[in-house]
Coordinates of N, CA, C and O in Angstrom, one line a residue:
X1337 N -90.8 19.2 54.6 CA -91.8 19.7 55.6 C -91.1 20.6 56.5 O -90.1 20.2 57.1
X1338 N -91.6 21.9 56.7 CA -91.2 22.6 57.5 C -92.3 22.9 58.2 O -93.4 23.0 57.7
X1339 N -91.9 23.1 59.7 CA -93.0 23.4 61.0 C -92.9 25.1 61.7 O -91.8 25.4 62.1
X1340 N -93.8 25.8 61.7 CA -93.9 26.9 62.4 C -94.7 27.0 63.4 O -95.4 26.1 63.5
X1341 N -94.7 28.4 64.6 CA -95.6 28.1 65.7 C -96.7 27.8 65.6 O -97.3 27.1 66.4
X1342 N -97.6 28.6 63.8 CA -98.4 28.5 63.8 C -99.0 27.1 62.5 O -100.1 26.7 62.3
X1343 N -97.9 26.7 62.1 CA -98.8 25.8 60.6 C -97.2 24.7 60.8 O -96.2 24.6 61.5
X1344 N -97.9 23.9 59.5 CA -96.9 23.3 58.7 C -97.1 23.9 57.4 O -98.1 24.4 56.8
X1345 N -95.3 23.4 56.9 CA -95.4 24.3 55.8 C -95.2 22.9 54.8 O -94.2 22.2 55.1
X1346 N -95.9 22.4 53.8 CA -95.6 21.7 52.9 C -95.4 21.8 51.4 O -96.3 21.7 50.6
X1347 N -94.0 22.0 51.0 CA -93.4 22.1 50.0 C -93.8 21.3 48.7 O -93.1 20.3 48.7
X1348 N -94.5 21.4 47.9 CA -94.5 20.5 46.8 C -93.6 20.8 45.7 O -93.3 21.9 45.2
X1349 N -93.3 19.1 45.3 CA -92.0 19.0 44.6 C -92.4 19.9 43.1 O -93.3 20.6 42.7
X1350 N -91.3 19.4 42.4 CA -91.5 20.5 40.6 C -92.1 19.9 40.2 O -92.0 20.3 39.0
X1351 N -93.1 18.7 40.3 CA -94.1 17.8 39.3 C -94.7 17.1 40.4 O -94.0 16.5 41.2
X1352 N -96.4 17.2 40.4 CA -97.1 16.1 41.0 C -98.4 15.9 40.2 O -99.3 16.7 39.9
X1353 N -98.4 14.3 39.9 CA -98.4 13.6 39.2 C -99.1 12.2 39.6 O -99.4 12.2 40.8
X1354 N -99.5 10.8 38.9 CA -100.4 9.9 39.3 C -98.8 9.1 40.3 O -98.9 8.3 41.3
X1355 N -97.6 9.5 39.7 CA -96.6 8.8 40.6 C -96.2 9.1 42.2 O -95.7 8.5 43.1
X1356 N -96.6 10.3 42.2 CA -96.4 10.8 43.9 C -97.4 11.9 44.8 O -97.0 12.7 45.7
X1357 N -98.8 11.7 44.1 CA -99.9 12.6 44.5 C -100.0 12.0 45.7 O -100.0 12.8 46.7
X1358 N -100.2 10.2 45.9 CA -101.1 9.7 46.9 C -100.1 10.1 48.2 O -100.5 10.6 49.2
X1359 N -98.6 9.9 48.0 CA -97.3 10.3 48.9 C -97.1 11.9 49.5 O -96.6 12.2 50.5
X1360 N -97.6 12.7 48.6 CA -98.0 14.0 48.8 C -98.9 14.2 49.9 O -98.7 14.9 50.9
X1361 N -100.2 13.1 49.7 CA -101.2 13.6 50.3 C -101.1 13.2 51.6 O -101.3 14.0 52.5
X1362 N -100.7 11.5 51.8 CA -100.4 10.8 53.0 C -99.6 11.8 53.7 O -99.6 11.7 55.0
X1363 N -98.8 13.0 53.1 CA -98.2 13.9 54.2 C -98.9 15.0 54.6 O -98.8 15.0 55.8
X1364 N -99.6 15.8 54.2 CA -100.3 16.3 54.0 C -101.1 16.3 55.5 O -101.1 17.2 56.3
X1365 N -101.7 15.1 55.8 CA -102.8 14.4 56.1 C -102.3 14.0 57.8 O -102.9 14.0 58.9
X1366 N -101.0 13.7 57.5 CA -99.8 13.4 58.9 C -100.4 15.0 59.7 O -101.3 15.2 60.5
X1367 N -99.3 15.8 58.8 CA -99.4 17.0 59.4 C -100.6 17.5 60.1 O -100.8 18.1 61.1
X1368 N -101.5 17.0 59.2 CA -103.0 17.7 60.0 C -103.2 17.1 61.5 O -103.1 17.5 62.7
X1369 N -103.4 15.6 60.9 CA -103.5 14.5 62.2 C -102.9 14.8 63.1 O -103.5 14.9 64.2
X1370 N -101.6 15.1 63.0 CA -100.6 15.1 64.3 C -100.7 16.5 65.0 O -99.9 16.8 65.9
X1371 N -101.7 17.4 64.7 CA -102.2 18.5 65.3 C -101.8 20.1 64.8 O -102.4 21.0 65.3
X1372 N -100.8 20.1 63.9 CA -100.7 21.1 63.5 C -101.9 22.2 63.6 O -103.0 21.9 63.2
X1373 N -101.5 23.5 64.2 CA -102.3 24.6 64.5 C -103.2 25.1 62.6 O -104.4 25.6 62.5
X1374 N -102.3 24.9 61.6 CA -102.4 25.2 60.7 C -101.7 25.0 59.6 O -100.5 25.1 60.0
X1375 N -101.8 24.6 58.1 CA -100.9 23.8 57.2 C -101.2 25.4 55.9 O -102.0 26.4 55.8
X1376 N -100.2 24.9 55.4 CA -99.7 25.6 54.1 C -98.8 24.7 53.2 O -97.7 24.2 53.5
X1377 N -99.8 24.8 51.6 CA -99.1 23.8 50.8 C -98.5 24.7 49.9 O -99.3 25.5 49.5
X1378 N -97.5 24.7 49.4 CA -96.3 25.4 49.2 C -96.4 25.2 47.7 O -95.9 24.0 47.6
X1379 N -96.7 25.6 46.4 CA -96.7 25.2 45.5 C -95.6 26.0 44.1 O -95.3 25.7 43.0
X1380 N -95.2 27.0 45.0 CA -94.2 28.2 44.3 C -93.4 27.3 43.5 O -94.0 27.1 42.4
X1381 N -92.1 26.5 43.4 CA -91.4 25.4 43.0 C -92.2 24.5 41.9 O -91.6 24.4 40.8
X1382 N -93.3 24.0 42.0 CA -93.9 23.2 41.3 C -94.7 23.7 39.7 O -95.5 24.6 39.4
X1383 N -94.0 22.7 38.9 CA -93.9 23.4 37.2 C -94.9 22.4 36.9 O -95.6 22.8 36.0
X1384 N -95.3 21.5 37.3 CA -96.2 20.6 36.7 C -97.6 20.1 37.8 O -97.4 19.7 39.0
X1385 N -98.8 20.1 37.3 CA -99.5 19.6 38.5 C -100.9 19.0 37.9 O -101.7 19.9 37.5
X1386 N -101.1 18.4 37.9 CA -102.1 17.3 37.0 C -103.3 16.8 38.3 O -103.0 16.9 39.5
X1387 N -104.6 16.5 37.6 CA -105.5 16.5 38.9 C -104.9 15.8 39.9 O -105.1 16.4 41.0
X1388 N -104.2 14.8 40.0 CA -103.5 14.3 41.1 C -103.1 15.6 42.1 O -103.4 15.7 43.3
X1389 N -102.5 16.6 41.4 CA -102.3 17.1 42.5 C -103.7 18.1 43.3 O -103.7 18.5 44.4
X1390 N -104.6 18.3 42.5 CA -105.9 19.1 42.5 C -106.4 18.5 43.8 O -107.0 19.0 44.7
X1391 N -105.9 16.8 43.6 CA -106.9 16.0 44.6 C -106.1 16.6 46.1 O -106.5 17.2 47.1
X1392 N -105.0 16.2 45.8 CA -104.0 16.3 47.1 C -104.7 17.6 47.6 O -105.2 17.4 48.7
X1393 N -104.9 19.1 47.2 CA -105.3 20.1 47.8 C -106.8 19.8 47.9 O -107.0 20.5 48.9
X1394 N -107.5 19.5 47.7 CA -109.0 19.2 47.7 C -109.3 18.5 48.4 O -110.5 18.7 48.8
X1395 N -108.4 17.1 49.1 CA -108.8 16.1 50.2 C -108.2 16.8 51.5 O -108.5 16.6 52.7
X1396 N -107.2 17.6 50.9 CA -106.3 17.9 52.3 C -107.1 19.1 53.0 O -107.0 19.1 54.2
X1397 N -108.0 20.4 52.3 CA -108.4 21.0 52.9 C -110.2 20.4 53.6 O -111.1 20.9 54.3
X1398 N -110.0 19.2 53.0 CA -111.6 18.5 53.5 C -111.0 18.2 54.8 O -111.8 18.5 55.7
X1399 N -109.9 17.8 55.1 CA -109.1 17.0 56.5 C -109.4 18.4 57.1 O -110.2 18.6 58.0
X1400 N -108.6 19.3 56.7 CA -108.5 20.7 58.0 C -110.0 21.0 58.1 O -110.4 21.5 59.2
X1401 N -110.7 21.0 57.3 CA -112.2 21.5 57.5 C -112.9 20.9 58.8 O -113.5 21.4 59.8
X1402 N -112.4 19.5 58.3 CA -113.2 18.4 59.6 C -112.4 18.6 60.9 O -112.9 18.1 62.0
X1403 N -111.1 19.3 60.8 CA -110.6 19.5 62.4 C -110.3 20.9 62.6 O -109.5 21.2 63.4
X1404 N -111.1 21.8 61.7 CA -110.8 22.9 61.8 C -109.7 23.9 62.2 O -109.5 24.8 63.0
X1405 N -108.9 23.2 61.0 CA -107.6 23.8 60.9 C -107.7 24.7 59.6 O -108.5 24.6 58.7
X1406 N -106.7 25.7 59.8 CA -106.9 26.8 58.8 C -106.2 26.4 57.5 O -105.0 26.2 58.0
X1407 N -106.2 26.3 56.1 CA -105.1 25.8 55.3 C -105.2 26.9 53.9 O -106.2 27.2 53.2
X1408 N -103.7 27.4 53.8 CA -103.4 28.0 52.8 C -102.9 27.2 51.8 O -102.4 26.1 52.2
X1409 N -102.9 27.6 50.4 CA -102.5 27.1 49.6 C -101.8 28.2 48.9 O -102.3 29.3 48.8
X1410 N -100.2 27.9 48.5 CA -99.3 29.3 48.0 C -99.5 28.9 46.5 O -99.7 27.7 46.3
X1411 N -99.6 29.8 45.3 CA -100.0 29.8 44.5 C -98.9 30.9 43.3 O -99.4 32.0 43.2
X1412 N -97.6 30.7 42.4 CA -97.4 31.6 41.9 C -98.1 32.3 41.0 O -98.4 31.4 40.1
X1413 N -98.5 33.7 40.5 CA -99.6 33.9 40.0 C -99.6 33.5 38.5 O -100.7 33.6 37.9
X1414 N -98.8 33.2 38.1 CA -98.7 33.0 36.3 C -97.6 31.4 36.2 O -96.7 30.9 36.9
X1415 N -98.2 31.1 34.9 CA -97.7 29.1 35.1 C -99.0 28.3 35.0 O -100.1 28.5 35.3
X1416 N -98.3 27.2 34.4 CA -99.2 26.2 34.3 C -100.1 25.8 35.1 O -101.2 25.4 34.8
X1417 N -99.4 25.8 36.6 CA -100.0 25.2 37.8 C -101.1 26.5 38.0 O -102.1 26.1 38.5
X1418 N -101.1 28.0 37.7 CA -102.2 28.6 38.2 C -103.0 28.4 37.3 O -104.2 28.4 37.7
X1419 N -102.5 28.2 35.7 CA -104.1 28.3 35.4 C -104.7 26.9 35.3 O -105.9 26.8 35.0
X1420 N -104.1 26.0 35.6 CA -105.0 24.6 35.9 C -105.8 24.8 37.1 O -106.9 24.2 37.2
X1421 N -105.2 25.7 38.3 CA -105.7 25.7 38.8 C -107.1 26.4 39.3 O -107.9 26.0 40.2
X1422 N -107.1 27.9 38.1 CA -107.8 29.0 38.1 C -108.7 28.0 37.3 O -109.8 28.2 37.6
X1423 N -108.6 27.0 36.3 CA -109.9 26.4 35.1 C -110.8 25.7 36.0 O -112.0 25.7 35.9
X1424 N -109.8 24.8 37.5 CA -110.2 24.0 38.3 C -111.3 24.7 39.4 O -111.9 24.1 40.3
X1425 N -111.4 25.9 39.2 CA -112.1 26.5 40.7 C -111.4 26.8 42.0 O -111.8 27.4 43.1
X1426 N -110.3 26.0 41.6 CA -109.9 26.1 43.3 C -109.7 27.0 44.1 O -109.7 26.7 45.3
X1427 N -109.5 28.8 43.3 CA -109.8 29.6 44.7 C -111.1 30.1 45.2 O -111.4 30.9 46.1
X1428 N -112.1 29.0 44.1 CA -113.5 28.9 45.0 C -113.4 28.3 46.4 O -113.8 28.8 47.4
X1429 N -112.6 27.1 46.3 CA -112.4 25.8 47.7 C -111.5 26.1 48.1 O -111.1 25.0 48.2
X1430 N -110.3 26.9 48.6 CA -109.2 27.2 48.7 C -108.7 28.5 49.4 O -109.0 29.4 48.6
X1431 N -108.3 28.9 50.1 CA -107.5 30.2 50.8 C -106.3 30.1 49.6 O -105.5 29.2 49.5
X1432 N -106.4 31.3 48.7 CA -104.8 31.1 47.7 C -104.1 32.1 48.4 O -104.9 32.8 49.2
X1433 N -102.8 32.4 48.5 CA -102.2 33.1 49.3 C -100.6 33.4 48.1 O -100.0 32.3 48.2
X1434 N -100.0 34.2 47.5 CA -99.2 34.6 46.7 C -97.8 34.1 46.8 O -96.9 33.9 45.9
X1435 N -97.8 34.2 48.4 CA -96.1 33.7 48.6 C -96.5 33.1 50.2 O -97.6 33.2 50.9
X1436 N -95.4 32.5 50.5 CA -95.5 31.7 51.8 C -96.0 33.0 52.9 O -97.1 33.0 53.5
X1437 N -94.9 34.0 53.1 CA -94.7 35.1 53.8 C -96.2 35.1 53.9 O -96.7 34.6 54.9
X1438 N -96.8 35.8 53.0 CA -98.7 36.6 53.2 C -99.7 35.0 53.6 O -100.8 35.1 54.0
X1439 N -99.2 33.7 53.4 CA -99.7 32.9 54.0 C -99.5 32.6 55.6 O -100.4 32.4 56.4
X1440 N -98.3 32.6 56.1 CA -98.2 32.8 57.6 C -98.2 33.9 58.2 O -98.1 33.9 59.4
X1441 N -98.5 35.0 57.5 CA -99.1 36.4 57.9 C -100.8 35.7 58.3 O -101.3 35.8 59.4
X1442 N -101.5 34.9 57.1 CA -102.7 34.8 57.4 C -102.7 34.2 58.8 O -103.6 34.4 59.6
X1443 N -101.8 33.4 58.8 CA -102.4 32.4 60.1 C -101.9 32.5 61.3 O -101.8 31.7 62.2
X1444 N -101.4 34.1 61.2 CA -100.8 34.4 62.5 C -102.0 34.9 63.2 O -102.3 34.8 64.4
X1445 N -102.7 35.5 62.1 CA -104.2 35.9 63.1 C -105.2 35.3 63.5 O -105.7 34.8 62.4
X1446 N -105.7 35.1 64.3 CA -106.8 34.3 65.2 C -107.5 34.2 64.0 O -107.6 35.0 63.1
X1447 N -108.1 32.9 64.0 CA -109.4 32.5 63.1 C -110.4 32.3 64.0 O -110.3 32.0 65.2
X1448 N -111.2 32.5 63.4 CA -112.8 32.7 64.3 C -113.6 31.7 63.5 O -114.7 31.4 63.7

């Protein structure tokens, strides 16, 4: 977990899975709780990601919704993890953002 003025940044490991989704999310969820201005889930690194992890981004932006925090999700464009993710809808429910960089660019700007 890394912290900026504007987000948290949370790194997901190279595989998430039914063994460490709920431990993913429990952080996830910290971060928001504990007030973070804004989160970003880091998914660049990660080669494997099974609905477990779908849930972890799907509960975690329901948390920022309800405290109106802004949350990116980094996304590399080609890999298993995008197109599970592209079959899943998620950048229907989701801010995707390419690399960390253009995601704390987003949240440097005022949300309205």
């Amino acid at each position: 977990m890394e912290s900026t003025e504007t987000c948290g940044v949370l790194k997901f490991p190279a595989e998430v899975d039914l063994s460490n989704g709920e431990a993913i999310l429990a952080q996830a969820l910290d971060v928001l709780d504990e007030g973070a201005p804004g989160l970003v889930l880091d998914l660049t690194e990660c080669a494997f990601c099974d609905s477990n992890g779908l849930n972890v981004i799907i509960r975690s932006q329901a948390r920022a919704s309800e405290l109106g925090v802004p949350m990116w999700v980094v996304l590399p464009q080609r890999g298993i993890v995008r197109r599970v993710s592209d079959v899943a809808g998620l950048q229907r429910r989701v801010a995707i953002a390419p690399d960390v960089a253009t995601a704390l660019e987003a949240l440097a700007v005022p949300q309205r």
